[in-house]
Short mmCIF file of C-alpha atoms in Angstrom, two decimals:
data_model
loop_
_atom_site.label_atom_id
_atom_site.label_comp_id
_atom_site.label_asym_id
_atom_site.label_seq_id
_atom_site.Cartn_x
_atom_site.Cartn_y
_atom_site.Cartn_z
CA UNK A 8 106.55 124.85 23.51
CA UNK A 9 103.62 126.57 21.97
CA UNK A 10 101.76 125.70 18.77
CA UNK A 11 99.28 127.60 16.57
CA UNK A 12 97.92 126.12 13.46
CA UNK A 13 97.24 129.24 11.60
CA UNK A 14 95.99 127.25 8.76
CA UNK A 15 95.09 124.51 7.96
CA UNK A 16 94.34 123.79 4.23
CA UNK A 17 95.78 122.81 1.12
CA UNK A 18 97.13 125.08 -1.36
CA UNK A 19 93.79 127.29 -2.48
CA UNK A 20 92.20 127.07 0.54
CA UNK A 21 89.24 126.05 1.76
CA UNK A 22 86.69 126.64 0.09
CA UNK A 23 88.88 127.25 -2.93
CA UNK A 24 87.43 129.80 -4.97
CA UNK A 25 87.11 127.97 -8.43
CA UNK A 26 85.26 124.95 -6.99
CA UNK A 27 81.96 123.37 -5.84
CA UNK A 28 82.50 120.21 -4.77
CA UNK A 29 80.20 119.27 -1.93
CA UNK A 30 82.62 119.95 0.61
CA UNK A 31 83.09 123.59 -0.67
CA UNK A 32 79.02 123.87 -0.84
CA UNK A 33 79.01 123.13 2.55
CA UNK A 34 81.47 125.46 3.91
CA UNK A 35 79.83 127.97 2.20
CA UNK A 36 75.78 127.40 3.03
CA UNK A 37 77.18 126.20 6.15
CA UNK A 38 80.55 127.67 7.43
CA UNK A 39 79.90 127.33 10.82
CA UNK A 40 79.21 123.95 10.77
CA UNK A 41 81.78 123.21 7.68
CA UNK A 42 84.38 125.37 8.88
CA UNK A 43 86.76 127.48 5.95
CA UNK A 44 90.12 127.01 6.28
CA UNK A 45 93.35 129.30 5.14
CA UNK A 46 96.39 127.32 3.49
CA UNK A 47 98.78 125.62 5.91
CA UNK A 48 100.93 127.16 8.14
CA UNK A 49 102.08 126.54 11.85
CA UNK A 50 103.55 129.17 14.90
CA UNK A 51 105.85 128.10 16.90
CA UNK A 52 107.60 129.56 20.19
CA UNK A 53 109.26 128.29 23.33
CA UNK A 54 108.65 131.45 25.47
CA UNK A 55 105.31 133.01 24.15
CA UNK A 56 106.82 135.80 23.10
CA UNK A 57 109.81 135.34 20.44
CA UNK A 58 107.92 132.91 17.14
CA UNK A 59 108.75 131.34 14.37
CA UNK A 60 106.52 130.65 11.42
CA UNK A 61 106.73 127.14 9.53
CA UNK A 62 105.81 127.95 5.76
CA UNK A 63 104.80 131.52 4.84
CA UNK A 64 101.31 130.80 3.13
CA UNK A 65 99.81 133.42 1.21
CA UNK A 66 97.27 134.17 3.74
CA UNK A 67 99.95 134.68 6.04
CA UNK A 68 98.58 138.48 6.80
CA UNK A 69 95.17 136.98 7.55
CA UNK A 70 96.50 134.95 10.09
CA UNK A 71 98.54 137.14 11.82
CA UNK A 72 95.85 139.12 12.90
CA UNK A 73 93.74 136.34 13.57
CA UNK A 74 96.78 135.71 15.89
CA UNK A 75 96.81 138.42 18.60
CA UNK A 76 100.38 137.35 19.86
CA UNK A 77 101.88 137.79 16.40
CA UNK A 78 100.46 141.66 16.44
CA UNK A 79 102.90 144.02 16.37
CA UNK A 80 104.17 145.64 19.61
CA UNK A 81 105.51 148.51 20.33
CA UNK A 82 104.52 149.98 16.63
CA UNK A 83 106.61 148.01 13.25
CA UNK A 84 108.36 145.52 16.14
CA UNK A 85 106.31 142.48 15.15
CA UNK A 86 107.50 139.00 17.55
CA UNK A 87 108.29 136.70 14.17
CA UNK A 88 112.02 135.87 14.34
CA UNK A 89 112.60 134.00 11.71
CA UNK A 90 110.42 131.82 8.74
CA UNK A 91 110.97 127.74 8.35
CA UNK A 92 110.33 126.39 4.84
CA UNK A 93 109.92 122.36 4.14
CA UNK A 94 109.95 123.34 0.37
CA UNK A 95 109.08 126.06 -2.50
CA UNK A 96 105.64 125.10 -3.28
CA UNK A 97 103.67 128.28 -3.94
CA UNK A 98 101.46 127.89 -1.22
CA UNK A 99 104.27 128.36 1.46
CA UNK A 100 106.21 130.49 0.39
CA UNK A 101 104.04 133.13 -1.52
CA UNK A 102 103.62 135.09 2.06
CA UNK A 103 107.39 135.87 1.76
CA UNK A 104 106.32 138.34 -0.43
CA UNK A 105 103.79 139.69 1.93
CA UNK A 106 106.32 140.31 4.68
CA UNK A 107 108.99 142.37 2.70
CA UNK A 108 108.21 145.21 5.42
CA UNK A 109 109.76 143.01 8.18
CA UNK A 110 113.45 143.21 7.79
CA UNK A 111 115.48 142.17 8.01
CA UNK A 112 113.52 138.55 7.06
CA UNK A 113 115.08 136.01 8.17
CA UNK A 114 114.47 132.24 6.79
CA UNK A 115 115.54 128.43 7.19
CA UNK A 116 116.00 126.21 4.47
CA UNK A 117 117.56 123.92 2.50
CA UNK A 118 120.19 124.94 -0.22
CA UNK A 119 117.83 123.39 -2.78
CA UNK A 120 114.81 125.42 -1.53
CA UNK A 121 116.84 128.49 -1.31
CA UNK A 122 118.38 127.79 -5.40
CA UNK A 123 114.38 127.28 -6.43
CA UNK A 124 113.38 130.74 -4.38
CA UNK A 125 116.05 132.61 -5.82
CA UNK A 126 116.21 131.14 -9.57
CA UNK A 127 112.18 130.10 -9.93
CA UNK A 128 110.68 133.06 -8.10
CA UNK A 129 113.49 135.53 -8.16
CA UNK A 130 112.47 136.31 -4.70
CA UNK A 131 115.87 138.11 -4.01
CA UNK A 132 115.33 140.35 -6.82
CA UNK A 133 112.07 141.37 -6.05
CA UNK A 134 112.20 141.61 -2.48
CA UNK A 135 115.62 143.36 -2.09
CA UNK A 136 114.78 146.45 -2.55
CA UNK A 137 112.47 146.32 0.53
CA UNK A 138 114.07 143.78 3.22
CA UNK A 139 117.20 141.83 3.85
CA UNK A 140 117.26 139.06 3.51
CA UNK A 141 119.19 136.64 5.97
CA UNK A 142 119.57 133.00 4.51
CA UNK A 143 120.35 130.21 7.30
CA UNK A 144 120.31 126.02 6.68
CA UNK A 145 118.54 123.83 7.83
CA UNK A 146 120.49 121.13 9.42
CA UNK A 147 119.49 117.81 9.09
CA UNK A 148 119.06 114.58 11.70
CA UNK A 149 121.53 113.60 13.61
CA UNK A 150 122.67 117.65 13.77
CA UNK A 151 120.14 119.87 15.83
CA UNK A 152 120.73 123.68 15.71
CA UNK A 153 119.40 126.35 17.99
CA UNK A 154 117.19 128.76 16.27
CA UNK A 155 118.55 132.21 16.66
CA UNK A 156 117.11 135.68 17.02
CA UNK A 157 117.51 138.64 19.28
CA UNK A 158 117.77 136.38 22.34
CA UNK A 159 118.07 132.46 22.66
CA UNK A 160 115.06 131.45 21.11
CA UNK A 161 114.78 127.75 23.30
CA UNK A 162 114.03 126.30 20.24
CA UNK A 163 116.25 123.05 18.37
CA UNK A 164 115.74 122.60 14.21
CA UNK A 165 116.33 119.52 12.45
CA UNK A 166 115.14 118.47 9.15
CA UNK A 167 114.37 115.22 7.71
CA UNK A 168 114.78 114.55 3.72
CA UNK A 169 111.87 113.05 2.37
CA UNK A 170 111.46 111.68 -1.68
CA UNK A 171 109.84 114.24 -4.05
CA UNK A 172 109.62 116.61 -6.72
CA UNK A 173 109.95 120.04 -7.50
CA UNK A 174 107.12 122.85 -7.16
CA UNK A 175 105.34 123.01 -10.87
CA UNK A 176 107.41 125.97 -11.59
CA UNK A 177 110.32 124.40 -11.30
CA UNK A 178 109.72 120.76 -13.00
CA UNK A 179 112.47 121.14 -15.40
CA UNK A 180 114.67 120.65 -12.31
CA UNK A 181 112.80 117.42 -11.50
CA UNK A 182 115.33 115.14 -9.25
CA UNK A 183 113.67 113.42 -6.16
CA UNK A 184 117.23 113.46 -4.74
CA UNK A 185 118.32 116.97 -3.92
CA UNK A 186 116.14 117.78 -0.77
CA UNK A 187 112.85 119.32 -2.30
CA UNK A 188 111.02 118.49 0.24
CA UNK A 189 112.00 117.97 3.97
CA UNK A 190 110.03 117.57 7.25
CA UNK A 191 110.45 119.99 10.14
CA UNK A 192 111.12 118.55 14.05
CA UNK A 193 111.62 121.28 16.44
CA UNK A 194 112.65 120.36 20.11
CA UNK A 195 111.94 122.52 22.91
CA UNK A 196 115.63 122.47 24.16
CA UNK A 197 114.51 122.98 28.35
CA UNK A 198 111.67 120.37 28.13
CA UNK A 199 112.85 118.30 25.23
CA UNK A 200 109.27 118.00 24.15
CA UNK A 201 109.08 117.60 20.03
CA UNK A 202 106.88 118.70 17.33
CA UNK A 203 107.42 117.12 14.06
CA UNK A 204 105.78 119.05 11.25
CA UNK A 205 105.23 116.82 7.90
CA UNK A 206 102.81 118.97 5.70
CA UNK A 207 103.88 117.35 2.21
CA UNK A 208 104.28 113.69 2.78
CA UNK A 209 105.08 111.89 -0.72
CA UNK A 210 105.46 108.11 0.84
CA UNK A 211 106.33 106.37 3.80
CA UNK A 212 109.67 106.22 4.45
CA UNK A 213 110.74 103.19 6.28
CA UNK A 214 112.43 105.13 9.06
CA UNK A 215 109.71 107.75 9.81
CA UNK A 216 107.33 105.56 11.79
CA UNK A 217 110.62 105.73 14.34
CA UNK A 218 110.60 109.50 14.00
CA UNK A 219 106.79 110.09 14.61
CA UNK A 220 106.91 108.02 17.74
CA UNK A 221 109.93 110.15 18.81
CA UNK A 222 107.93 113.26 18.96
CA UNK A 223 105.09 114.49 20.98
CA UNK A 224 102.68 116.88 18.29
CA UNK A 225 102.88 115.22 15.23
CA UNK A 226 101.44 117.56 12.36
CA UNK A 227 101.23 115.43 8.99
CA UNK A 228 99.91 115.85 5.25
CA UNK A 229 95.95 115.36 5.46
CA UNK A 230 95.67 116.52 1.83
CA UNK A 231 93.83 113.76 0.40
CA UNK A 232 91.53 111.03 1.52
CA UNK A 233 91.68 108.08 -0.99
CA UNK A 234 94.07 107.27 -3.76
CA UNK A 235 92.04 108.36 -7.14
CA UNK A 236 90.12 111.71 -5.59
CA UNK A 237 91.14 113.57 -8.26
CA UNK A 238 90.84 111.47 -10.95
CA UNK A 239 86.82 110.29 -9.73
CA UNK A 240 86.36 113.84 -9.10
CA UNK A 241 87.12 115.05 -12.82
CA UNK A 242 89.69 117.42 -11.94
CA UNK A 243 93.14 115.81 -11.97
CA UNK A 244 94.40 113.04 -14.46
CA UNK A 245 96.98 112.02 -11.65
CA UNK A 246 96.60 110.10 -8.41
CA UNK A 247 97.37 111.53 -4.89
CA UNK A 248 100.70 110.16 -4.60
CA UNK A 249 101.45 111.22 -8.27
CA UNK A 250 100.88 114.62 -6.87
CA UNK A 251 102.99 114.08 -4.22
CA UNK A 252 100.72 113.20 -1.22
CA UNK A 253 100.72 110.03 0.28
CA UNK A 254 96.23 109.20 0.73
CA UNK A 255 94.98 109.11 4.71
CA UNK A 256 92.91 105.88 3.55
CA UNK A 257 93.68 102.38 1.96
CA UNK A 258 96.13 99.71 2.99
CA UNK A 259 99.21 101.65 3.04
CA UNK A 260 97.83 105.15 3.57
CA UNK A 261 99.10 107.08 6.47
CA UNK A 262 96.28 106.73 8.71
CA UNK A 263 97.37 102.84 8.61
CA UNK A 264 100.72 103.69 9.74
CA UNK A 265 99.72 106.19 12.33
CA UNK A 266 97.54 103.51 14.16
CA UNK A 267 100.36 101.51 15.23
CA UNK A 268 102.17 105.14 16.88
CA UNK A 269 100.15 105.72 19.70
CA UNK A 270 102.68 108.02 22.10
CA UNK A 271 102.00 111.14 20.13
CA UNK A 272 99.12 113.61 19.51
CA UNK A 273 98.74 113.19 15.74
CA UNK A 274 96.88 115.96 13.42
CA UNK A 275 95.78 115.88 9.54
CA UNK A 276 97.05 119.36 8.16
CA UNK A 277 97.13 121.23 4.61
CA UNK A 278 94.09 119.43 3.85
CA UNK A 279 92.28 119.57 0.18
CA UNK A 280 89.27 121.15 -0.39
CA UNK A 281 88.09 118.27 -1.93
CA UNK A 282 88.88 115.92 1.15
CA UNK A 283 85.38 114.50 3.14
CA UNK A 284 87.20 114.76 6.54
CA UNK A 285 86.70 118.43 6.19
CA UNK A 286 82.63 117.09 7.25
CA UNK A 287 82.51 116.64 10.90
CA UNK A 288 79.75 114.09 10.09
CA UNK A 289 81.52 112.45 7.38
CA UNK A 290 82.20 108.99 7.87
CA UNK A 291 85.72 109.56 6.54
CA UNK A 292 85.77 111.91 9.82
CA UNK A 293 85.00 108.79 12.18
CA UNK A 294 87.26 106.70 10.60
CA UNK A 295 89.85 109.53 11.71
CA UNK A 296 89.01 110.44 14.94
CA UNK A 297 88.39 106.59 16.15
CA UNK A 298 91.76 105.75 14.92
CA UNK A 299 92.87 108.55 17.78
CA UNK A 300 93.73 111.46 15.29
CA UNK A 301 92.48 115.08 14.84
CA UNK A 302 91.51 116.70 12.12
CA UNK A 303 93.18 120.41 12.24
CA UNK A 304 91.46 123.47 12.32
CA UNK A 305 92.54 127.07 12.14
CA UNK A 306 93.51 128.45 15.47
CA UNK A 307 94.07 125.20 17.34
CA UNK A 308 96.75 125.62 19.98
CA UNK A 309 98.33 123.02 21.44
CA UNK A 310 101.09 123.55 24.27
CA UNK A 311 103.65 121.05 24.57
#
């Protein structure tokens, strides 16, 4: 299986244009030492050839052609089968939009993500009169399903519920029970290797420390460091996890948990602008790298 982060930060990116916190300083006087980052999103194929894209960011143009394999070839025939969504936050599933000349666009989700698409962002009014659009479902654990497209893609799909809200847009549907958000384990079906993808990570669910130490790529929410960064920063009344990110740090953070899984390679993704791991010579980043975990970058590949 091959594996592309083709980006890495939070929603905004990074540096996100309406702030100068000191890590946005940085990566401006200093990008090549404080690298930028474009909002989260992951490629994923079995063959090299036939991909699938996990969340459709809004930079998504900007990374395909950072991406050579993603280029089109021969002219218009570009080698994304299909889009995976693990929810209907803005900043993965704005670059729907942006792909409305592929067609017909195909995309995985849950019922609930497909209801807020269609009645939130009326994506199937707006984008109809320029693609099809081919709804499939995500299946969830126990329940694998072979991604399709034009040839057997190699590729196995599960999803795993997780606890959490609706996007902003949507918070008068607020009910942390109707599969919002989900994680994302793909299975190579020849090798049986596994890539669990977790960018929105709201708590710790008893059974995922079983699930992470299943898998061998483990890709998990990096957004925020500590527990009040908003709130000390002056820009949020509301804690990380009342955002809906579970912090790397403190005694139940997730770097805590991922200590104790050590069978995996584990990397911090869709990381905040505002998070000091985003330093390489931040303490914060020590603290992450000696506990035997990477912090993501655009353009890592990783080949499982």
């Amino acid at each position: 299986m091959y594996v592309r982060l083709l980006g890495t930060a939070a929603g905004g990116g990074f540096p996100q244009w309406n702030c100068a916190c000191l890590c946005c300083s940085k990566a401006r006087s200093d990008p090549n030492t404080v690298k930028p980052r474009t909002q989260s999103s992951v490629a994923v194929s079995a063959d090299g050839q036939n991909w699938f894209i996990l969340n459709a960011s809004p930079d998504i143009t900007l990374q395909i052609e950072a991406f050579p394999r993603l280029h089109p070839h021969p002219a218009r025939h570009i080698p994304i089968q299909a889009v995976l969504l693990t929810n209907a936050d803005l900043d993965h599933a704005l670059g729907l939009f942006l792909l409305r000349e592929h067609s017909p666009l195909v995309l995985y989700t849950t019922p609930t993500t497909r209801q807020t698409l269609i009645e939130g962002l009326g994506i199937e009014r707006i984008l109809s009169p320029y693609t099809q659009l081919i709804w499939r479902l995500l299946p969830h654990i126990p329940q694998p399903l072979l991604l399709a497209d034009e040839s057997p893609s190699g590729l196995l799909v599960q999803a795993i519920d997780l606890p959490g809200n609706p996007p902003r847009y949507r918070l008068q549907s607020r009910d942390a029970s109707t599969e919002h958000i989900v994680a994302l384990s793909l299975t190579d079906a020849k090798t049986g290797k596994r890539l669990l993808y977790l960018p929105d990570l709201p708590c710790w669910p008893d059974s995922l420390t079983a699930e992470c130490a299943r898998c061998d790529l483990l890709l998990i929410d990096g957004t925020f460091w500590e527990e009040q960064e908003m709130i000390a920063l002056g820009f949020s009344n509301r804690t990380a996890t009342q955002i809906g990110h579970l912090p790397i740090s403190g005694h139940n953070g997730s770097l805590s948990h991922l200590m104790a899984i050590r069978t995996c390679c584990k990397v911090y993704v869709h990381i905040n602008n505002t998070n000091p791991i985003l330093i390489p010579d931040s303490y914060q980043r020590r603290i992450v790298e000696t506990a035997g975990c990477l912090v993501g970058e655009d353009g890592m590949e990783f080949v499982l």
